mmCIF file of C-alpha atoms in Angstrom:
data_model
loop_
_atom_site.group_PDB
_atom_site.id
_atom_site.type_symbol
_atom_site.label_atom_id
_atom_site.label_comp_id
_atom_site.label_asym_id
_atom_site.label_seq_id
_atom_site.Cartn_x
_atom_site.Cartn_y
_atom_site.Cartn_z
ATOM 1 C CA MET A 1 40.747 -70.439 -11.536
ATOM 2 C CA LYS A 2 37.458 -69.866 -13.212
ATOM 3 C CA PRO A 3 34.594 -68.815 -11.316
ATOM 4 C CA THR A 4 31.569 -71.411 -10.865
ATOM 5 C CA LYS A 5 29.738 -68.702 -8.525
ATOM 6 C CA ASN A 6 26.606 -66.763 -10.282
ATOM 7 C CA GLN A 7 25.768 -68.694 -12.438
ATOM 8 C CA ILE A 8 22.940 -69.209 -15.376
ATOM 9 C CA PHE A 9 21.987 -71.287 -17.808
ATOM 10 C CA CYS A 10 21.153 -68.693 -20.530
ATOM 11 C CA VAL A 11 18.963 -70.021 -23.511
ATOM 12 C CA ALA A 12 20.898 -67.825 -25.812
ATOM 13 C CA CYS A 13 23.679 -69.231 -25.733
ATOM 14 C CA GLY A 14 22.919 -72.656 -25.021
ATOM 15 C CA ARG A 15 25.166 -73.177 -21.961
ATOM 16 C CA PRO A 16 25.485 -71.494 -18.321
ATOM 17 C CA LYS A 17 27.224 -68.489 -18.174
ATOM 18 C CA MET A 18 27.844 -65.852 -15.468
ATOM 19 C CA LEU A 19 25.687 -63.651 -14.650
ATOM 20 C CA PHE A 20 26.553 -59.704 -13.595
ATOM 21 C CA LYS A 21 23.775 -57.250 -12.749
ATOM 22 C CA THR A 22 25.437 -53.747 -14.126
ATOM 23 C CA LYS A 23 28.495 -53.661 -16.920
ATOM 24 C CA ALA A 24 30.772 -51.549 -14.445
ATOM 25 C CA LYS A 25 30.865 -55.174 -12.260
ATOM 26 C CA ALA A 26 31.343 -57.792 -15.465
ATOM 27 C CA ASP A 27 34.273 -54.926 -16.655
ATOM 28 C CA ASN A 28 35.907 -55.275 -13.209
ATOM 29 C CA PHE A 29 35.751 -58.974 -12.851
ATOM 30 C CA ILE A 30 37.224 -59.115 -16.300
ATOM 31 C CA LYS A 31 40.301 -56.608 -15.051
ATOM 32 C CA PHE A 32 40.556 -59.011 -11.865
ATOM 33 C CA ASN A 33 40.749 -62.749 -13.205
ATOM 34 C CA CYS A 34 41.611 -62.183 -16.193
ATOM 35 C CA SER A 35 45.153 -63.179 -16.165
ATOM 36 C CA GLU A 36 44.693 -65.478 -14.157
ATOM 37 C CA MET A 37 41.905 -67.337 -16.167
ATOM 38 C CA MET A 38 44.255 -67.599 -19.148
ATOM 39 C CA GLU A 39 47.344 -68.926 -17.326
ATOM 40 C CA GLU A 40 44.968 -72.129 -16.633
ATOM 41 C CA SER A 41 43.270 -72.658 -19.516
ATOM 42 C CA GLY A 42 44.840 -69.764 -22.137
ATOM 43 C CA LYS A 43 41.003 -68.865 -23.017
ATOM 44 C CA ALA A 44 39.818 -65.822 -21.005
ATOM 45 C CA PRO A 45 37.158 -63.120 -21.288
ATOM 46 C CA ILE A 46 38.168 -59.673 -23.089
ATOM 47 C CA ARG A 47 34.553 -58.176 -23.182
ATOM 48 C CA SER A 48 31.302 -57.973 -21.476
ATOM 49 C CA TYR A 49 27.756 -57.948 -23.273
ATOM 50 C CA TYR A 50 23.989 -57.397 -22.457
ATOM 51 C CA CYS A 51 22.017 -60.038 -22.447
ATOM 52 C CA GLU A 52 18.390 -59.349 -24.020
ATOM 53 C CA ILE A 53 17.466 -63.110 -22.546
ATOM 54 C CA CYS A 54 18.621 -63.211 -18.785
ATOM 55 C CA GLY A 55 18.013 -59.189 -18.955
ATOM 56 C CA CYS A 56 22.283 -59.127 -17.519
ATOM 57 C CA TYR A 57 25.556 -58.444 -18.574
ATOM 58 C CA HIS A 58 27.824 -62.287 -19.214
ATOM 59 C CA VAL A 59 31.514 -62.109 -20.749
ATOM 60 C CA THR A 60 32.505 -63.755 -23.349
ATOM 61 C CA SER A 61 36.495 -64.622 -25.195
ATOM 62 C CA ASN A 62 34.774 -63.216 -28.482
ATOM 63 C CA ASN A 63 36.518 -60.339 -29.794
ATOM 64 C CA SER A 64 34.323 -60.133 -33.275
ATOM 65 C CA LYS A 65 32.173 -56.866 -33.172
ATOM 66 C CA SER A 66 30.514 -58.509 -36.766
ATOM 67 C CA HIS A 67 29.843 -61.642 -34.406
ATOM 68 C CA ALA A 68 28.841 -59.438 -31.598
ATOM 69 C CA GLU A 69 25.739 -57.441 -33.753
ATOM 70 C CA TRP A 70 24.668 -60.702 -35.491
ATOM 71 C CA LEU A 71 23.972 -62.094 -31.783
ATOM 72 C CA ASP A 72 22.478 -59.047 -30.774
ATOM 73 C CA ILE A 73 19.770 -59.610 -33.087
ATOM 74 C CA ARG A 74 19.302 -62.928 -32.938
ATOM 75 C CA ASP A 75 18.602 -62.252 -28.600
ATOM 76 C CA LYS A 76 16.104 -59.524 -29.619
ATOM 77 C CA VAL A 77 14.140 -61.973 -31.564
ATOM 78 C CA LEU A 78 14.325 -65.134 -29.116
ATOM 79 C CA ALA A 79 13.145 -62.297 -26.426
ATOM 80 C CA GLU A 80 10.550 -61.314 -28.905
ATOM 81 C CA GLU A 81 9.469 -64.708 -29.116
ATOM 82 C CA VAL A 82 9.280 -65.464 -25.398
ATOM 83 C CA ASP A 83 7.080 -62.365 -25.175
ATOM 84 C CA ARG A 84 5.091 -64.052 -27.029
ATOM 85 C CA ARG A 85 4.408 -67.209 -25.614
ATOM 86 C CA VAL A 86 4.079 -65.651 -22.440
ATOM 87 C CA LYS A 87 1.652 -63.393 -23.380
ATOM 88 C CA ALA A 88 -0.148 -66.571 -24.883
ATOM 89 C CA ASN A 89 -0.258 -68.102 -22.201
ATOM 90 C CA LEU A 90 -1.881 -64.979 -20.157
ATOM 91 C CA LYS A 91 -4.993 -64.809 -22.669
ATOM 92 C CA PRO A 92 -8.487 -65.583 -20.423
ATOM 93 C CA GLU A 93 -10.004 -68.399 -21.119
ATOM 94 C CA SER A 94 -12.488 -67.668 -23.129
ATOM 95 C CA ASN A 95 -9.881 -66.701 -25.757
ATOM 96 C CA GLN A 96 -7.799 -69.728 -25.909
ATOM 97 C CA LYS A 97 -10.664 -71.861 -26.133
ATOM 98 C CA GLN A 98 -10.933 -69.890 -29.296
ATOM 99 C CA THR A 99 -8.069 -70.474 -30.575
ATOM 100 C CA ASN A 100 -7.878 -73.503 -29.866
ATOM 101 C CA GLN A 101 -10.722 -74.641 -31.886
ATOM 102 C CA GLU A 102 -9.040 -72.645 -34.989
ATOM 103 C CA PRO A 103 -6.981 -74.349 -37.633
ATOM 104 C CA LYS A 104 -3.286 -74.645 -37.196
ATOM 105 C CA SER A 105 -3.013 -73.337 -40.469
ATOM 106 C CA LYS A 106 -4.275 -70.027 -40.137
ATOM 107 C CA GLY A 107 -1.953 -69.267 -36.824
ATOM 108 C CA ALA A 108 0.918 -70.904 -39.391
ATOM 109 C CA LYS A 109 -0.251 -68.449 -42.461
ATOM 110 C CA GLU A 110 0.023 -64.928 -40.505
ATOM 111 C CA ASN A 111 3.161 -65.486 -39.638
ATOM 112 C CA LYS A 112 4.237 -66.507 -42.582
ATOM 113 C CA LEU A 113 2.512 -63.176 -43.837
ATOM 114 C CA ASN A 114 4.479 -61.303 -41.225
ATOM 115 C CA ILE A 115 8.151 -62.665 -42.264
ATOM 116 C CA ARG A 116 7.095 -62.367 -46.148
ATOM 117 C CA GLU A 117 6.003 -58.683 -45.830
ATOM 118 C CA GLN A 118 9.680 -58.301 -43.784
ATOM 119 C CA LEU A 119 11.644 -60.122 -45.866
ATOM 120 C CA GLU A 120 9.909 -57.296 -48.926
ATOM 121 C CA GLN A 121 10.659 -54.856 -46.916
ATOM 122 C CA SER A 122 14.562 -55.416 -47.110
ATOM 123 C CA ASP A 123 14.350 -56.098 -50.675
ATOM 124 C CA ILE A 124 12.973 -52.602 -50.786
ATOM 125 C CA LEU A 125 16.066 -51.223 -48.231
ATOM 126 C CA MET A 126 18.330 -52.433 -51.020
ATOM 127 C CA THR A 127 16.861 -50.421 -53.616
ATOM 128 C CA LYS A 128 16.658 -47.583 -52.092
ATOM 129 C CA GLY A 129 20.329 -48.417 -50.849
ATOM 130 C CA MET A 130 20.303 -48.994 -46.960
ATOM 131 C CA LEU A 131 21.846 -51.847 -47.114
ATOM 132 C CA ASP A 132 22.959 -52.209 -43.216
ATOM 133 C CA GLU A 133 19.217 -52.032 -42.604
ATOM 134 C CA ALA A 134 18.413 -54.644 -45.663
ATOM 135 C CA GLU A 135 20.896 -57.288 -43.261
ATOM 136 C CA GLU A 136 19.618 -56.180 -40.098
ATOM 137 C CA LEU A 137 16.308 -57.263 -41.531
ATOM 138 C CA LEU A 138 17.054 -60.331 -42.805
ATOM 139 C CA ALA A 139 18.893 -61.659 -39.840
ATOM 140 C CA LYS A 140 15.629 -61.269 -37.652
ATOM 141 C CA CYS A 141 13.754 -63.268 -40.513
ATOM 142 C CA ARG A 142 16.270 -65.360 -40.470
ATOM 143 C CA PHE A 143 15.517 -65.987 -36.610
ATOM 144 C CA ARG A 144 11.864 -65.951 -37.025
ATOM 145 C CA LEU A 145 11.668 -68.361 -39.656
ATOM 146 C CA GLN A 146 13.499 -70.796 -37.341
ATOM 147 C CA ALA A 147 11.498 -70.029 -34.492
ATOM 148 C CA VAL A 148 8.027 -70.955 -36.497
ATOM 149 C CA GLU A 149 9.686 -73.679 -37.774
ATOM 150 C CA GLN A 150 10.403 -75.159 -34.458
ATOM 151 C CA ARG A 151 6.999 -73.584 -32.725
ATOM 152 C CA MET A 152 4.617 -75.706 -35.932
ATOM 153 C CA ASN A 153 6.571 -78.235 -37.308
ATOM 154 C CA MET A 154 6.397 -77.047 -40.842
ATOM 155 C CA ALA A 155 9.250 -77.245 -42.111
ATOM 156 C CA LYS A 156 7.655 -79.203 -44.980
ATOM 157 C CA LEU A 157 5.074 -76.882 -45.897
ATOM 158 C CA GLU A 158 5.394 -75.518 -49.476
ATOM 159 C CA GLY A 159 4.449 -71.691 -47.674
ATOM 160 C CA PHE A 160 7.405 -71.932 -45.443
ATOM 161 C CA ILE A 161 9.657 -73.829 -47.958
ATOM 162 C CA ARG A 162 8.914 -70.454 -49.766
ATOM 163 C CA CYS A 163 9.681 -67.727 -47.259
ATOM 164 C CA LYS A 164 13.094 -69.974 -46.551
ATOM 165 C CA ASP A 165 14.133 -69.558 -50.920
ATOM 166 C CA GLN A 166 13.024 -65.951 -50.746
ATOM 167 C CA MET A 167 15.378 -65.254 -47.728
ATOM 168 C CA GLU A 168 18.111 -67.349 -48.855
ATOM 169 C CA ARG A 169 17.715 -65.514 -52.342
ATOM 170 C CA LEU A 170 18.052 -61.830 -50.687
ATOM 171 C CA MET A 171 20.663 -62.936 -48.632
ATOM 172 C CA ARG A 172 22.999 -63.677 -51.793
ATOM 173 C CA LYS A 173 21.611 -60.671 -53.172
ATOM 174 C CA LEU A 174 22.894 -58.300 -50.800
ATOM 175 C CA GLU A 175 26.309 -60.009 -50.281
ATOM 176 C CA LYS A 176 26.758 -59.322 -54.033
ATOM 177 C CA LEU A 177 25.616 -55.794 -53.985
ATOM 178 C CA LYS A 178 27.776 -55.155 -50.917
ATOM 179 C CA LYS A 179 30.441 -56.448 -53.091
ATOM 180 C CA TRP A 180 29.713 -54.396 -56.099
ATOM 181 C CA VAL A 181 29.037 -50.819 -53.673
ATOM 182 C CA GLU A 182 32.331 -51.051 -52.986
ATOM 183 C CA SER A 183 33.844 -51.704 -55.698
ATOM 184 C CA SER A 184 35.357 -48.773 -58.139
ATOM 185 C CA TYR A 185 33.203 -46.758 -60.249
ATOM 186 C CA ASP A 186 34.711 -48.389 -63.625
ATOM 187 C CA GLU A 187 33.769 -51.889 -62.303
ATOM 188 C CA GLN A 188 30.537 -51.002 -61.730
ATOM 189 C CA GLU A 189 29.879 -49.403 -65.036
ATOM 190 C CA ALA A 190 31.232 -52.358 -66.480
ATOM 191 C CA PHE A 191 28.931 -54.969 -64.965
ATOM 192 C CA ILE A 192 25.705 -52.938 -65.558
ATOM 193 C CA ALA A 193 26.866 -52.863 -69.442
ATOM 194 C CA LYS A 194 27.458 -56.414 -68.840
ATOM 195 C CA GLU A 195 25.744 -58.677 -71.659
ATOM 196 C CA GLY A 196 24.341 -62.389 -70.937
ATOM 197 C CA LYS A 197 23.801 -61.878 -67.155
ATOM 198 C CA LYS A 198 21.613 -63.914 -65.301
ATOM 199 C CA GLU A 199 18.250 -63.406 -63.443
ATOM 200 C CA GLU A 200 20.379 -63.100 -59.845
ATOM 201 C CA GLU A 201 22.773 -61.117 -61.547
ATOM 202 C CA GLU A 202 20.089 -58.561 -63.203
ATOM 203 C CA GLU A 203 18.208 -58.127 -59.879
ATOM 204 C CA VAL A 204 21.890 -57.271 -58.312
ATOM 205 C CA CYS A 205 22.644 -54.879 -61.416
ATOM 206 C CA THR A 206 19.212 -53.060 -61.195
ATOM 207 C CA ALA A 207 19.431 -52.626 -57.024
ATOM 208 C CA LEU A 208 22.924 -51.075 -57.829
ATOM 209 C CA VAL A 209 21.545 -48.942 -60.454
ATOM 210 C CA SER A 210 18.615 -47.246 -58.692
ATOM 211 C CA ILE A 211 21.337 -47.005 -55.348
ATOM 212 C CA LYS A 212 23.896 -44.722 -57.950
ATOM 213 C CA ALA A 213 20.936 -42.841 -58.818
ATOM 214 C CA VAL A 214 19.432 -42.233 -54.886
ATOM 215 C CA VAL A 215 23.527 -41.451 -54.669
ATOM 216 C CA ARG A 216 23.343 -38.386 -57.443
ATOM 217 C CA ILE A 217 19.558 -37.307 -56.106
ATOM 218 C CA LYS A 218 20.828 -36.232 -52.648
ATOM 219 C CA ARG A 219 24.278 -34.773 -54.948
ATOM 220 C CA ALA A 220 21.550 -32.613 -56.695
ATOM 221 C CA LEU A 221 19.516 -31.563 -54.104
ATOM 222 C CA TYR A 222 22.472 -30.495 -52.087
ATOM 223 C CA ASP A 223 23.759 -28.287 -55.489
ATOM 224 C CA ILE A 224 20.105 -26.709 -55.600
ATOM 225 C CA ASP A 225 20.818 -25.957 -52.156
ATOM 226 C CA LYS A 226 23.992 -24.091 -52.817
ATOM 227 C CA VAL A 227 22.185 -22.627 -55.472
ATOM 228 C CA ILE A 228 19.871 -21.084 -53.531
ATOM 229 C CA GLU A 229 22.609 -19.972 -51.527
ATOM 230 C CA ASN A 230 24.554 -18.625 -53.450
ATOM 231 C CA ARG A 231 21.550 -17.027 -55.635
ATOM 232 C CA GLU A 232 23.088 -18.805 -58.872
ATOM 233 C CA TYR A 233 19.094 -19.158 -59.775
ATOM 234 C CA SER A 234 20.289 -19.289 -63.865
ATOM 235 C CA ILE A 235 21.992 -22.802 -63.450
ATOM 236 C CA LEU A 236 19.220 -24.097 -61.077
ATOM 237 C CA LYS A 237 17.264 -25.281 -63.984
ATOM 238 C CA TYR A 238 20.120 -27.843 -64.727
ATOM 239 C CA TYR A 239 20.154 -29.549 -61.177
ATOM 240 C CA VAL A 240 16.664 -30.253 -61.591
ATOM 241 C CA ALA A 241 16.526 -31.238 -64.605
ATOM 242 C CA GLN A 242 19.629 -33.746 -63.124
ATOM 243 C CA CYS A 243 17.297 -34.742 -60.258
ATOM 244 C CA GLN A 244 14.574 -35.286 -63.116
ATOM 245 C CA LYS A 245 16.654 -38.004 -64.650
ATOM 246 C CA GLN A 246 17.822 -40.265 -61.721
ATOM 247 C CA ILE A 247 14.325 -40.426 -60.345
ATOM 248 C CA GLY A 248 12.873 -41.429 -63.443
ATOM 249 C CA SER A 249 15.971 -44.228 -63.410
ATOM 250 C CA ILE A 250 14.960 -46.013 -59.926
ATOM 251 C CA ARG A 251 13.800 -49.336 -60.778
ATOM 252 C CA GLY A 252 13.222 -52.668 -58.568
ATOM 253 C CA PRO A 253 11.414 -53.264 -55.917
ATOM 254 C CA GLY A 254 9.737 -50.520 -54.268
ATOM 255 C CA ARG A 255 10.892 -47.984 -57.119
ATOM 256 C CA SER A 256 7.266 -46.031 -56.897
ATOM 257 C CA GLU A 257 7.540 -45.345 -53.733
ATOM 258 C CA ILE A 258 10.930 -44.468 -53.545
ATOM 259 C CA ALA A 259 9.881 -41.836 -56.898
ATOM 260 C CA GLN A 260 7.354 -40.571 -55.219
ATOM 261 C CA TYR A 261 9.639 -40.039 -51.762
ATOM 262 C CA TRP A 262 12.333 -38.276 -54.136
ATOM 263 C CA ASN A 263 9.851 -36.494 -55.974
ATOM 264 C CA GLN A 264 8.612 -34.505 -53.535
ATOM 265 C CA GLU A 265 12.074 -33.642 -52.173
ATOM 266 C CA LEU A 266 12.896 -31.918 -55.157
ATOM 267 C CA ILE A 267 9.613 -30.187 -55.276
ATOM 268 C CA ASN A 268 10.059 -28.782 -51.908
ATOM 269 C CA ALA A 269 13.571 -27.497 -52.674
ATOM 270 C CA GLN A 270 11.976 -25.792 -56.064
ATOM 271 C CA GLU A 271 9.748 -24.104 -53.338
ATOM 272 C CA ARG A 272 12.449 -23.453 -51.439
ATOM 273 C CA ALA A 273 14.150 -21.518 -54.240
ATOM 274 C CA LYS A 274 10.599 -19.925 -55.515
ATOM 275 C CA GLU A 275 10.628 -18.503 -51.719
ATOM 276 C CA ALA A 276 14.424 -17.364 -52.066
ATOM 277 C CA ARG A 277 13.666 -15.340 -55.407
ATOM 278 C CA ARG A 278 10.577 -14.206 -54.261
ATOM 279 C CA TYR A 279 12.793 -12.928 -51.235
ATOM 280 C CA ARG A 280 15.137 -11.000 -53.187
ATOM 281 C CA VAL A 281 12.782 -9.467 -55.311
ATOM 282 C CA SER A 282 10.644 -8.403 -52.641
ATOM 283 C CA LEU A 283 13.876 -6.767 -51.159
#
């Protein structure tokens, strides 16, 4: 029999859900009730999860790991939005009056700028090859845009539309980039050499070139450390030159910041080599 006790309306799910204080209790519920619920309705919970909004554990019949991760991001954003609203209501009266006197467009502008910066950061993460981090940040931006839209009724504002368009463009870019990163070396090289690419294809290609460059930089730095370890200093210049070449090939959003980071890593590696040679001579 499907349980009806111990239920609470979950804002994240938009429907009543069972509440458990610990994961152990939720898992025990599944263990002792799963078979009966499956016989009765053909559907039963198979795993437990922590809900950021309710502050407790629920059970679900959904076994998709990727969907669960997506829901976790949604719940975190919803929890942050709840906290924001609670803090806004707890402001001193004088601050509330001052806030009420400000035009709504200023508050909307601040939210859009914050989201826009996050969208720009997700684009930089793609250049770095940090695709999982970029995907998570884009998911958060998506939910925050939805929250801002509902709170301020700004669906028709030009700035808001630009943010949504940018987010959708970046999500398309990420999807295509993940496909190319998982493809073979020959397929990647053929795509990079392809002529007459469209604008969105060029953006994906630029990011792919940078990701490949970062992989080669890491490999060159690893080889430099092996040179130091094996004291094969005669080939040190080759790997340094390879590293410099790849740093110079980085393109796309955040390229200056990324190149600066890897240049410093190369300098550090060269300093380690100098110190190792100095130590060897002193012996």
